[in-house]
Amino acid sequence: MLEIRHLKTLHALRETDSLVEAAERLHLTQSALSHQFKELEERLGLQLFVRKTRPVRFTSAGLRLLQLADSLLPQLRSAERDLARLAGGTAGRLHMAIECHSCFQWLMPTIDQFRDAWPEVELDLASGFSFAPLPALARGDLDLVVTSDPVELPGITYVPLFTYEAMLAVANQHALANRPHVRPEDLVNETLITYPVERDRLDIFTRFLEPADIEPAQVRTSELTVMMMQLVASGRGVCCVPNWALHEYSARGYVTAKRLGEKGLFATLFAGIRADMLDSPFMRDFLLTAKDTSFATLEGVSAAQKGR
């Protein structure tokens, strides 16, 4: 009567608190997901959750199945990993770099889990701040690069990890804190604080300011998100960061998060991988672990959408 897919769908619904986002995460249509729930409830003769509630309210039957999912799904994942090791060997190399200054929040737990599961894989992490990691990936010096700016290169495949919203952090007392959203022209007299990367890799410039032919009054850089937040909170400027990096500061009332444009500015984070590494068991497991960890630990991310 029960299938693994049923437990996965219930788990996804609890994690996302939305039928739409749960369907996206499971790569289903909302209609297909709703049909799956309806079919299961008819089989069981029990309702699993209350429709049109936010947050989603699970019934006693739904909570019991979630308890089973919490017990069984990690065991299933562990067994799949063991089978992958048996089928493909346990040794290999995974040298990676990141182009994302705020990625450590989910990447380090991912690496810790991966290291425990694949102790014989040679794992190395380099910072992408001071060199060009994508050309190094194409040369074979690296095996994986985390980037939000995929560049078409021979032999390189980009696997979407998740979609996020880039938001503007402003001081709580800033005039923009009370606006429904920020327009490009609102930044013409502002100091914009950015990570120390090229302008053509910053969405705040390429997809928000430059299309409107707007230039901020001043630009300054900082490598650390926490330093950027301190500067913003003290009224020294504004900065654009991913919603997951901003959430811990805005949730504590340290700064205010504002949407860029009426519809928001969304982007997707990718793992760039050499084609010859894509099907290796440990690489597949790393990608699954990265997605699971990001969805479990980051606020406001969703399943990767087509386009940016």
PDB file of C-alpha atoms in Angstrom:
ATOM      1  CA  MET A   1       0.000   0.000   0.000  1.00  0.00           C
ATOM      2  CA  LEU A   2       2.814   2.416   0.909  1.00  0.00           C
ATOM      3  CA  GLU A   3       5.633   3.228  -1.494  1.00  0.00           C
ATOM      4  CA  ILE A   4       8.897   5.076  -1.044  1.00  0.00           C
ATOM      5  CA  ARG A   5       7.637   7.872  -3.311  1.00  0.00           C
ATOM      6  CA  HIS A   6       4.781   8.528  -0.889  1.00  0.00           C
ATOM      7  CA  LEU A   7       7.195   9.074   1.974  1.00  0.00           C
ATOM      8  CA  LYS A   8       9.367  11.324  -0.192  1.00  0.00           C
ATOM      9  CA  THR A   9       6.402  13.475  -1.207  1.00  0.00           C
ATOM     10  CA  LEU A  10       5.209  13.896   2.378  1.00  0.00           C
ATOM     11  CA  HIS A  11       8.739  14.748   3.480  1.00  0.00           C
ATOM     12  CA  ALA A  12       9.068  17.320   0.672  1.00  0.00           C
ATOM     13  CA  LEU A  13       5.729  18.893   1.608  1.00  0.00           C
ATOM     14  CA  ARG A  14       6.822  19.306   5.213  1.00  0.00           C
ATOM     15  CA  GLU A  15      10.197  20.750   4.192  1.00  0.00           C
ATOM     16  CA  THR A  16       8.799  23.254   1.673  1.00  0.00           C
ATOM     17  CA  ASP A  17       5.449  23.987   3.352  1.00  0.00           C
ATOM     18  CA  SER A  18       3.980  24.359  -0.150  1.00  0.00           C
ATOM     19  CA  LEU A  19       2.490  21.979  -2.722  1.00  0.00           C
ATOM     20  CA  VAL A  20       3.972  24.073  -5.522  1.00  0.00           C
ATOM     21  CA  GLU A  21       7.515  24.023  -4.107  1.00  0.00           C
ATOM     22  CA  ALA A  22       7.273  20.360  -3.102  1.00  0.00           C
ATOM     23  CA  ALA A  23       6.291  19.484  -6.674  1.00  0.00           C
ATOM     24  CA  GLU A  24       9.228  21.503  -8.035  1.00  0.00           C
ATOM     25  CA  ARG A  25      11.668  19.797  -5.693  1.00  0.00           C
ATOM     26  CA  LEU A  26      10.404  16.365  -6.760  1.00  0.00           C
ATOM     27  CA  HIS A  27      10.359  17.358 -10.453  1.00  0.00           C
ATOM     28  CA  LEU A  28       6.595  16.792 -10.683  1.00  0.00           C
ATOM     29  CA  THR A  29       3.737  19.015 -11.741  1.00  0.00           C
ATOM     30  CA  GLN A  30       1.520  20.311  -8.953  1.00  0.00           C
ATOM     31  CA  SER A  31      -1.349  18.377 -10.511  1.00  0.00           C
ATOM     32  CA  ALA A  32       0.621  15.124 -10.443  1.00  0.00           C
ATOM     33  CA  LEU A  33       1.610  15.661  -6.820  1.00  0.00           C
ATOM     34  CA  SER A  34      -1.964  16.446  -5.769  1.00  0.00           C
ATOM     35  CA  HIS A  35      -3.159  13.335  -7.594  1.00  0.00           C
ATOM     36  CA  GLN A  36      -0.548  11.244  -5.810  1.00  0.00           C
ATOM     37  CA  PHE A  37      -1.710  12.486  -2.408  1.00  0.00           C
ATOM     38  CA  LYS A  38      -5.372  11.950  -3.301  1.00  0.00           C
ATOM     39  CA  GLU A  39      -4.670   8.407  -4.502  1.00  0.00           C
ATOM     40  CA  LEU A  40      -2.780   7.546  -1.298  1.00  0.00           C
ATOM     41  CA  GLU A  41      -5.479   9.010   0.931  1.00  0.00           C
ATOM     42  CA  GLU A  42      -8.126   6.991  -0.911  1.00  0.00           C
ATOM     43  CA  ARG A  43      -6.067   3.820  -0.449  1.00  0.00           C
ATOM     44  CA  LEU A  44      -5.622   4.485   3.251  1.00  0.00           C
ATOM     45  CA  GLY A  45      -9.082   5.859   3.857  1.00  0.00           C
ATOM     46  CA  LEU A  46      -7.438   8.671   5.830  1.00  0.00           C
ATOM     47  CA  GLN A  47      -6.651  12.333   5.262  1.00  0.00           C
ATOM     48  CA  LEU A  48      -2.932  13.117   5.550  1.00  0.00           C
ATOM     49  CA  PHE A  49      -2.955  16.917   5.781  1.00  0.00           C
ATOM     50  CA  VAL A  50      -5.407  19.807   5.854  1.00  0.00           C
ATOM     51  CA  ARG A  51      -5.659  21.559   2.489  1.00  0.00           C
ATOM     52  CA  LYS A  52      -5.153  25.301   2.087  1.00  0.00           C
ATOM     53  CA  THR A  53      -3.340  25.791   5.397  1.00  0.00           C
ATOM     54  CA  ARG A  54      -0.042  27.653   5.800  1.00  0.00           C
ATOM     55  CA  PRO A  55       1.962  26.298   7.468  1.00  0.00           C
ATOM     56  CA  VAL A  56       0.734  22.907   6.331  1.00  0.00           C
ATOM     57  CA  ARG A  57      -1.126  21.080   9.113  1.00  0.00           C
ATOM     58  CA  PHE A  58      -0.660  17.307   9.053  1.00  0.00           C
ATOM     59  CA  THR A  59      -3.233  14.945  10.508  1.00  0.00           C
ATOM     60  CA  SER A  60      -2.318  12.173  12.936  1.00  0.00           C
ATOM     61  CA  ALA A  61      -2.018   9.802   9.970  1.00  0.00           C
ATOM     62  CA  GLY A  62       0.254  12.234   8.128  1.00  0.00           C
ATOM     63  CA  LEU A  63       2.441  12.719  11.195  1.00  0.00           C
ATOM     64  CA  ARG A  64       2.791   8.958  11.603  1.00  0.00           C
ATOM     65  CA  LEU A  65       3.947   8.593   8.002  1.00  0.00           C
ATOM     66  CA  LEU A  66       6.385  11.478   8.450  1.00  0.00           C
ATOM     67  CA  GLN A  67       7.806   9.655  11.451  1.00  0.00           C
ATOM     68  CA  LEU A  68       8.317   6.649   9.215  1.00  0.00           C
ATOM     69  CA  ALA A  69       9.892   8.825   6.520  1.00  0.00           C
ATOM     70  CA  ASP A  70      12.334  10.322   9.020  1.00  0.00           C
ATOM     71  CA  SER A  71      13.399   6.820   9.996  1.00  0.00           C
ATOM     72  CA  LEU A  72      13.386   5.100   6.629  1.00  0.00           C
ATOM     73  CA  LEU A  73      14.617   7.677   4.093  1.00  0.00           C
ATOM     74  CA  PRO A  74      18.066   8.157   5.713  1.00  0.00           C
ATOM     75  CA  GLN A  75      18.471   4.362   5.814  1.00  0.00           C
ATOM     76  CA  LEU A  76      17.498   4.148   2.147  1.00  0.00           C
ATOM     77  CA  ARG A  77      20.004   6.849   1.243  1.00  0.00           C
ATOM     78  CA  SER A  78      22.726   5.038   3.202  1.00  0.00           C
ATOM     79  CA  ALA A  79      21.960   1.763   1.434  1.00  0.00           C
ATOM     80  CA  GLU A  80      22.034   3.488  -1.980  1.00  0.00           C
ATOM     81  CA  ARG A  81      25.421   4.964  -1.110  1.00  0.00           C
ATOM     82  CA  ASP A  82      26.754   1.544  -0.057  1.00  0.00           C
ATOM     83  CA  LEU A  83      25.545  -0.007  -3.298  1.00  0.00           C
ATOM     84  CA  ALA A  84      27.172   2.796  -5.289  1.00  0.00           C
ATOM     85  CA  ARG A  85      30.478   2.118  -3.550  1.00  0.00           C
ATOM     86  CA  LEU A  86      30.197  -1.604  -4.291  1.00  0.00           C
ATOM     87  CA  ALA A  87      29.388  -0.950  -7.934  1.00  0.00           C
ATOM     88  CA  GLY A  88      31.894   1.780  -8.665  1.00  0.00           C
ATOM     89  CA  GLY A  89      34.730   1.458  -6.202  1.00  0.00           C
ATOM     90  CA  THR A  90      35.472   3.730  -3.287  1.00  0.00           C
ATOM     91  CA  ALA A  91      38.559   5.621  -4.392  1.00  0.00           C
ATOM     92  CA  GLY A  92      38.831   8.721  -6.534  1.00  0.00           C
ATOM     93  CA  ARG A  93      39.552  12.436  -6.509  1.00  0.00           C
ATOM     94  CA  LEU A  94      37.227  15.361  -5.907  1.00  0.00           C
ATOM     95  CA  HIS A  95      39.034  18.672  -6.107  1.00  0.00           C
ATOM     96  CA  MET A  96      36.614  21.608  -6.048  1.00  0.00           C
ATOM     97  CA  ALA A  97      36.486  25.385  -5.905  1.00  0.00           C
ATOM     98  CA  ILE A  98      33.742  27.894  -5.229  1.00  0.00           C
ATOM     99  CA  GLU A  99      32.945  31.227  -6.852  1.00  0.00           C
ATOM    100  CA  CYS A 100      30.307  31.976  -4.226  1.00  0.00           C
ATOM    101  CA  HIS A 101      31.420  33.941  -1.150  1.00  0.00           C
ATOM    102  CA  SER A 102      28.390  32.907   0.920  1.00  0.00           C
ATOM    103  CA  CYS A 103      28.357  29.207   0.017  1.00  0.00           C
ATOM    104  CA  PHE A 104      30.263  27.915   3.027  1.00  0.00           C
ATOM    105  CA  GLN A 105      27.048  27.858   5.070  1.00  0.00           C
ATOM    106  CA  TRP A 106      25.788  24.776   3.207  1.00  0.00           C
ATOM    107  CA  LEU A 107      28.965  23.532   1.529  1.00  0.00           C
ATOM    108  CA  MET A 108      30.894  22.685   4.681  1.00  0.00           C
ATOM    109  CA  PRO A 109      28.158  20.418   6.139  1.00  0.00           C
ATOM    110  CA  THR A 110      27.934  18.781   2.702  1.00  0.00           C
ATOM    111  CA  ILE A 111      31.673  18.144   2.664  1.00  0.00           C
ATOM    112  CA  ASP A 112      31.584  16.735   6.211  1.00  0.00           C
ATOM    113  CA  GLN A 113      28.848  14.239   5.274  1.00  0.00           C
ATOM    114  CA  PHE A 114      30.631  13.322   2.049  1.00  0.00           C
ATOM    115  CA  ARG A 115      33.959  12.777   3.782  1.00  0.00           C
ATOM    116  CA  ASP A 116      32.345  10.374   6.260  1.00  0.00           C
ATOM    117  CA  ALA A 117      30.643   8.427   3.456  1.00  0.00           C
ATOM    118  CA  TRP A 118      33.617   8.353   1.047  1.00  0.00           C
ATOM    119  CA  PRO A 119      36.786   8.344   3.202  1.00  0.00           C
ATOM    120  CA  GLU A 120      38.988   7.058   0.370  1.00  0.00           C
ATOM    121  CA  VAL A 121      38.110   9.870  -2.033  1.00  0.00           C
ATOM    122  CA  GLU A 122      40.837  12.511  -2.131  1.00  0.00           C
ATOM    123  CA  LEU A 123      38.944  15.691  -1.257  1.00  0.00           C
ATOM    124  CA  ASP A 124      40.327  19.199  -1.619  1.00  0.00           C
ATOM    125  CA  LEU A 125      38.659  22.629  -1.545  1.00  0.00           C
ATOM    126  CA  ALA A 126      40.189  25.782  -3.001  1.00  0.00           C
ATOM    127  CA  SER A 127      38.866  29.326  -2.858  1.00  0.00           C
ATOM    128  CA  GLY A 128      37.776  30.811  -6.165  1.00  0.00           C
ATOM    129  CA  PHE A 129      38.450  34.373  -5.073  1.00  0.00           C
ATOM    130  CA  SER A 130      41.967  34.767  -6.410  1.00  0.00           C
ATOM    131  CA  PHE A 131      42.022  32.634  -9.545  1.00  0.00           C
ATOM    132  CA  ALA A 132      39.752  31.575 -12.410  1.00  0.00           C
ATOM    133  CA  PRO A 133      38.332  28.174 -11.420  1.00  0.00           C
ATOM    134  CA  LEU A 134      36.297  27.398 -14.560  1.00  0.00           C
ATOM    135  CA  PRO A 135      39.341  27.336 -16.886  1.00  0.00           C
ATOM    136  CA  ALA A 136      41.069  25.152 -14.253  1.00  0.00           C
ATOM    137  CA  LEU A 137      38.062  22.837 -14.383  1.00  0.00           C
ATOM    138  CA  ALA A 138      38.313  22.605 -18.173  1.00  0.00           C
ATOM    139  CA  ARG A 139      42.036  21.832 -17.907  1.00  0.00           C
ATOM    140  CA  GLY A 140      41.363  19.001 -15.459  1.00  0.00           C
ATOM    141  CA  ASP A 141      43.019  20.697 -12.476  1.00  0.00           C
ATOM    142  CA  LEU A 142      39.619  20.724 -10.743  1.00  0.00           C
ATOM    143  CA  ASP A 143      36.694  18.300 -10.770  1.00  0.00           C
ATOM    144  CA  LEU A 144      33.840  20.544  -9.608  1.00  0.00           C
ATOM    145  CA  VAL A 145      33.197  24.295  -9.393  1.00  0.00           C
ATOM    146  CA  VAL A 146      30.254  25.889  -7.576  1.00  0.00           C
ATOM    147  CA  THR A 147      29.175  28.937  -9.585  1.00  0.00           C
ATOM    148  CA  SER A 148      26.185  31.102 -10.397  1.00  0.00           C
ATOM    149  CA  ASP A 149      27.783  32.190 -13.684  1.00  0.00           C
ATOM    150  CA  PRO A 150      28.050  29.155 -15.984  1.00  0.00           C
ATOM    151  CA  VAL A 151      30.268  29.661 -19.028  1.00  0.00           C
ATOM    152  CA  GLU A 152      29.975  27.285 -21.969  1.00  0.00           C
ATOM    153  CA  LEU A 153      33.175  25.252 -22.087  1.00  0.00           C
ATOM    154  CA  PRO A 154      33.976  22.036 -23.984  1.00  0.00           C
ATOM    155  CA  GLY A 155      33.482  18.959 -21.826  1.00  0.00           C
ATOM    156  CA  ILE A 156      31.848  20.823 -18.916  1.00  0.00           C
ATOM    157  CA  THR A 157      28.304  20.118 -17.702  1.00  0.00           C
ATOM    158  CA  TYR A 158      26.428  22.403 -15.326  1.00  0.00           C
ATOM    159  CA  VAL A 159      24.087  20.722 -12.842  1.00  0.00           C
ATOM    160  CA  PRO A 160      21.593  23.112 -11.184  1.00  0.00           C
ATOM    161  CA  LEU A 161      21.644  22.886  -7.390  1.00  0.00           C
ATOM    162  CA  PHE A 162      18.955  25.330  -6.308  1.00  0.00           C
ATOM    163  CA  THR A 163      17.344  28.676  -7.098  1.00  0.00           C
ATOM    164  CA  TYR A 164      17.574  31.626  -4.723  1.00  0.00           C
ATOM    165  CA  GLU A 165      16.556  35.270  -4.581  1.00  0.00           C
ATOM    166  CA  ALA A 166      19.169  38.024  -4.477  1.00  0.00           C
ATOM    167  CA  MET A 167      17.995  40.720  -2.054  1.00  0.00           C
ATOM    168  CA  LEU A 168      19.177  44.103  -0.878  1.00  0.00           C
ATOM    169  CA  ALA A 169      20.210  44.588   2.749  1.00  0.00           C
ATOM    170  CA  VAL A 170      19.578  48.086   4.115  1.00  0.00           C
ATOM    171  CA  ALA A 171      19.828  49.605   7.584  1.00  0.00           C
ATOM    172  CA  ASN A 172      16.598  49.399   9.580  1.00  0.00           C
ATOM    173  CA  GLN A 173      16.385  53.191   9.709  1.00  0.00           C
ATOM    174  CA  HIS A 174      17.099  53.609   5.959  1.00  0.00           C
ATOM    175  CA  ALA A 175      14.424  55.285   3.850  1.00  0.00           C
ATOM    176  CA  LEU A 176      14.291  52.208   1.595  1.00  0.00           C
ATOM    177  CA  ALA A 177      13.370  49.972   4.550  1.00  0.00           C
ATOM    178  CA  ASN A 178       9.734  51.081   4.237  1.00  0.00           C
ATOM    179  CA  ARG A 179       9.469  50.691   0.469  1.00  0.00           C
ATOM    180  CA  PRO A 180       7.564  47.676  -0.936  1.00  0.00           C
ATOM    181  CA  HIS A 181      10.558  46.978  -3.188  1.00  0.00           C
ATOM    182  CA  VAL A 182      13.709  48.683  -4.472  1.00  0.00           C
ATOM    183  CA  ARG A 183      13.950  50.271  -7.926  1.00  0.00           C
ATOM    184  CA  PRO A 184      17.282  50.761  -9.758  1.00  0.00           C
ATOM    185  CA  GLU A 185      17.012  54.560  -9.458  1.00  0.00           C
ATOM    186  CA  ASP A 186      16.759  54.207  -5.657  1.00  0.00           C
ATOM    187  CA  LEU A 187      20.460  53.301  -5.583  1.00  0.00           C
ATOM    188  CA  VAL A 188      21.794  56.296  -7.488  1.00  0.00           C
ATOM    189  CA  ASN A 189      22.885  58.061  -4.272  1.00  0.00           C
ATOM    190  CA  GLU A 190      23.896  54.926  -2.370  1.00  0.00           C
ATOM    191  CA  THR A 191      27.199  53.261  -1.534  1.00  0.00           C
ATOM    192  CA  LEU A 192      26.911  49.698  -2.830  1.00  0.00           C
ATOM    193  CA  ILE A 193      28.954  47.141  -0.912  1.00  0.00           C
ATOM    194  CA  THR A 194      29.869  44.044  -2.943  1.00  0.00           C
ATOM    195  CA  TYR A 195      32.082  41.012  -2.768  1.00  0.00           C
ATOM    196  CA  PRO A 196      35.463  41.607  -4.470  1.00  0.00           C
ATOM    197  CA  VAL A 197      34.610  40.091  -7.860  1.00  0.00           C
ATOM    198  CA  GLU A 198      34.276  41.503 -11.361  1.00  0.00           C
ATOM    199  CA  ARG A 199      31.178  43.617 -12.013  1.00  0.00           C
ATOM    200  CA  ASP A 200      30.128  41.389 -14.902  1.00  0.00           C
ATOM    201  CA  ARG A 201      29.656  38.553 -12.391  1.00  0.00           C
ATOM    202  CA  LEU A 202      27.408  40.534 -10.048  1.00  0.00           C
ATOM    203  CA  ASP A 203      23.687  40.304 -10.805  1.00  0.00           C
ATOM    204  CA  ILE A 204      23.008  43.594  -9.022  1.00  0.00           C
ATOM    205  CA  PHE A 205      24.928  45.278 -11.861  1.00  0.00           C
ATOM    206  CA  THR A 206      24.280  43.066 -14.893  1.00  0.00           C
ATOM    207  CA  ARG A 207      20.591  42.370 -14.320  1.00  0.00           C
ATOM    208  CA  PHE A 208      19.359  45.301 -12.230  1.00  0.00           C
ATOM    209  CA  LEU A 209      21.375  48.518 -12.472  1.00  0.00           C
ATOM    210  CA  GLU A 210      22.976  48.396 -15.922  1.00  0.00           C
ATOM    211  CA  PRO A 211      19.748  47.641 -17.858  1.00  0.00           C
ATOM    212  CA  ALA A 212      18.334  50.822 -16.283  1.00  0.00           C
ATOM    213  CA  ASP A 213      21.570  52.742 -16.995  1.00  0.00           C
ATOM    214  CA  ILE A 214      22.042  53.438 -13.281  1.00  0.00           C
ATOM    215  CA  GLU A 215      25.342  53.730 -11.428  1.00  0.00           C
ATOM    216  CA  PRO A 216      25.535  53.847  -7.606  1.00  0.00           C
ATOM    217  CA  ALA A 217      27.278  56.826  -6.036  1.00  0.00           C
ATOM    218  CA  GLN A 218      30.106  54.640  -4.733  1.00  0.00           C
ATOM    219  CA  VAL A 219      31.184  51.001  -4.684  1.00  0.00           C
ATOM    220  CA  ARG A 220      33.235  49.389  -1.920  1.00  0.00           C
ATOM    221  CA  THR A 221      34.093  45.741  -1.350  1.00  0.00           C
ATOM    222  CA  SER A 222      34.277  43.255   1.484  1.00  0.00           C
ATOM    223  CA  GLU A 223      35.098  39.537   1.410  1.00  0.00           C
ATOM    224  CA  LEU A 224      33.071  38.656   4.510  1.00  0.00           C
ATOM    225  CA  THR A 225      29.279  38.702   4.677  1.00  0.00           C
ATOM    226  CA  VAL A 226      29.348  39.534   8.380  1.00  0.00           C
ATOM    227  CA  MET A 227      31.465  42.639   7.688  1.00  0.00           C
ATOM    228  CA  MET A 228      29.060  43.696   4.935  1.00  0.00           C
ATOM    229  CA  MET A 229      26.162  43.397   7.379  1.00  0.00           C
ATOM    230  CA  GLN A 230      27.990  45.498   9.978  1.00  0.00           C
ATOM    231  CA  LEU A 231      28.601  48.233   7.417  1.00  0.00           C
ATOM    232  CA  VAL A 232      24.966  48.145   6.317  1.00  0.00           C
ATOM    233  CA  ALA A 233      23.616  48.183   9.886  1.00  0.00           C
ATOM    234  CA  SER A 234      25.730  51.229  10.694  1.00  0.00           C
ATOM    235  CA  GLY A 235      24.431  53.120   7.655  1.00  0.00           C
ATOM    236  CA  ARG A 236      27.637  52.932   5.637  1.00  0.00           C
ATOM    237  CA  GLY A 237      25.985  51.476   2.541  1.00  0.00           C
ATOM    238  CA  VAL A 238      23.676  48.799   1.144  1.00  0.00           C
ATOM    239  CA  CYS A 239      24.540  45.380  -0.236  1.00  0.00           C
ATOM    240  CA  CYS A 240      23.029  42.624  -2.384  1.00  0.00           C
ATOM    241  CA  VAL A 241      23.390  39.042  -1.123  1.00  0.00           C
ATOM    242  CA  PRO A 242      21.503  35.746  -1.526  1.00  0.00           C
ATOM    243  CA  ASN A 243      18.386  35.462   0.620  1.00  0.00           C
ATOM    244  CA  TRP A 244      19.833  32.523   2.563  1.00  0.00           C
ATOM    245  CA  ALA A 245      22.901  34.551   3.575  1.00  0.00           C
ATOM    246  CA  LEU A 246      20.791  37.558   4.524  1.00  0.00           C
ATOM    247  CA  HIS A 247      18.118  35.674   6.468  1.00  0.00           C
ATOM    248  CA  GLU A 248      20.062  35.134   9.700  1.00  0.00           C
ATOM    249  CA  TYR A 249      20.673  38.895   9.978  1.00  0.00           C
ATOM    250  CA  SER A 250      17.239  40.130   8.905  1.00  0.00           C
ATOM    251  CA  ALA A 251      15.452  37.552  11.087  1.00  0.00           C
ATOM    252  CA  ARG A 252      17.242  38.977  14.153  1.00  0.00           C
ATOM    253  CA  GLY A 253      16.324  42.528  13.187  1.00  0.00           C
ATOM    254  CA  TYR A 254      19.939  43.460  12.498  1.00  0.00           C
ATOM    255  CA  VAL A 255      19.191  44.744   8.965  1.00  0.00           C
ATOM    256  CA  THR A 256      16.157  44.891   6.674  1.00  0.00           C
ATOM    257  CA  ALA A 257      15.842  42.733   3.540  1.00  0.00           C
ATOM    258  CA  LYS A 258      14.240  44.293   0.462  1.00  0.00           C
ATOM    259  CA  ARG A 259      13.219  42.759  -2.853  1.00  0.00           C
ATOM    260  CA  LEU A 260      14.990  44.059  -5.957  1.00  0.00           C
ATOM    261  CA  GLY A 261      12.293  45.069  -8.400  1.00  0.00           C
ATOM    262  CA  GLU A 262       8.608  44.274  -8.123  1.00  0.00           C
ATOM    263  CA  LYS A 263       9.076  40.642  -9.151  1.00  0.00           C
ATOM    264  CA  GLY A 264      12.405  40.040  -7.437  1.00  0.00           C
ATOM    265  CA  LEU A 265      15.836  39.096  -8.764  1.00  0.00           C
ATOM    266  CA  PHE A 266      16.312  35.322  -8.888  1.00  0.00           C
ATOM    267  CA  ALA A 267      19.367  33.271  -9.789  1.00  0.00           C
ATOM    268  CA  THR A 268      20.441  29.635  -9.847  1.00  0.00           C
ATOM    269  CA  LEU A 269      23.524  28.075  -8.316  1.00  0.00           C
ATOM    270  CA  PHE A 270      25.236  25.382 -10.394  1.00  0.00           C
ATOM    271  CA  ALA A 271      27.849  22.704  -9.971  1.00  0.00           C
ATOM    272  CA  GLY A 272      30.151  22.748 -12.980  1.00  0.00           C
ATOM    273  CA  ILE A 273      31.521  19.237 -13.554  1.00  0.00           C
ATOM    274  CA  ARG A 274      33.765  17.627 -16.139  1.00  0.00           C
ATOM    275  CA  ALA A 275      31.716  15.295 -18.319  1.00  0.00           C
ATOM    276  CA  ASP A 276      34.000  12.330 -17.591  1.00  0.00           C
ATOM    277  CA  MET A 277      33.265  12.712 -13.846  1.00  0.00           C
ATOM    278  CA  LEU A 278      29.509  13.154 -14.061  1.00  0.00           C
ATOM    279  CA  ASP A 279      28.564   9.480 -13.754  1.00  0.00           C
ATOM    280  CA  SER A 280      31.056   8.489 -11.066  1.00  0.00           C
ATOM    281  CA  PRO A 281      29.215   7.149  -7.992  1.00  0.00           C
ATOM    282  CA  PHE A 282      30.864   9.507  -5.537  1.00  0.00           C
ATOM    283  CA  MET A 283      30.152  12.552  -7.722  1.00  0.00           C
ATOM    284  CA  ARG A 284      26.468  11.629  -7.989  1.00  0.00           C
ATOM    285  CA  ASP A 285      26.354  11.172  -4.229  1.00  0.00           C
ATOM    286  CA  PHE A 286      28.047  14.524  -3.613  1.00  0.00           C
ATOM    287  CA  LEU A 287      25.448  16.304  -5.763  1.00  0.00           C
ATOM    288  CA  LEU A 288      22.570  14.601  -3.956  1.00  0.00           C
ATOM    289  CA  THR A 289      24.105  15.422  -0.586  1.00  0.00           C
ATOM    290  CA  ALA A 290      24.608  19.057  -1.618  1.00  0.00           C
ATOM    291  CA  LYS A 291      20.981  19.426  -2.671  1.00  0.00           C
ATOM    292  CA  ASP A 292      19.644  17.705   0.449  1.00  0.00           C
ATOM    293  CA  THR A 293      21.833  19.819   2.728  1.00  0.00           C
ATOM    294  CA  SER A 294      20.968  23.111   1.053  1.00  0.00           C
ATOM    295  CA  PHE A 295      17.231  22.463   1.199  1.00  0.00           C
ATOM    296  CA  ALA A 296      17.500  21.401   4.841  1.00  0.00           C
ATOM    297  CA  THR A 297      19.669  24.281   6.056  1.00  0.00           C
ATOM    298  CA  LEU A 298      19.036  27.319   3.829  1.00  0.00           C
ATOM    299  CA  GLU A 299      16.051  29.620   4.177  1.00  0.00           C
ATOM    300  CA  GLY A 300      14.245  30.632   0.987  1.00  0.00           C
ATOM    301  CA  VAL A 301      15.882  28.360  -1.598  1.00  0.00           C
ATOM    302  CA  SER A 302      13.845  26.272  -4.010  1.00  0.00           C
ATOM    303  CA  ALA A 303      14.301  23.631  -6.657  1.00  0.00           C
ATOM    304  CA  ALA A 304      16.260  25.000  -9.610  1.00  0.00           C
ATOM    305  CA  GLN A 305      14.105  26.593 -12.286  1.00  0.00           C
ATOM    306  CA  LYS A 306      14.758  26.652 -16.000  1.00  0.00           C
ATOM    307  CA  GLY A 307      16.569  29.817 -16.947  1.00  0.00           C
ATOM    308  CA  ARG A 308      17.802  32.328 -14.371  1.00  0.00           C
TER     309      ARG A 308
END
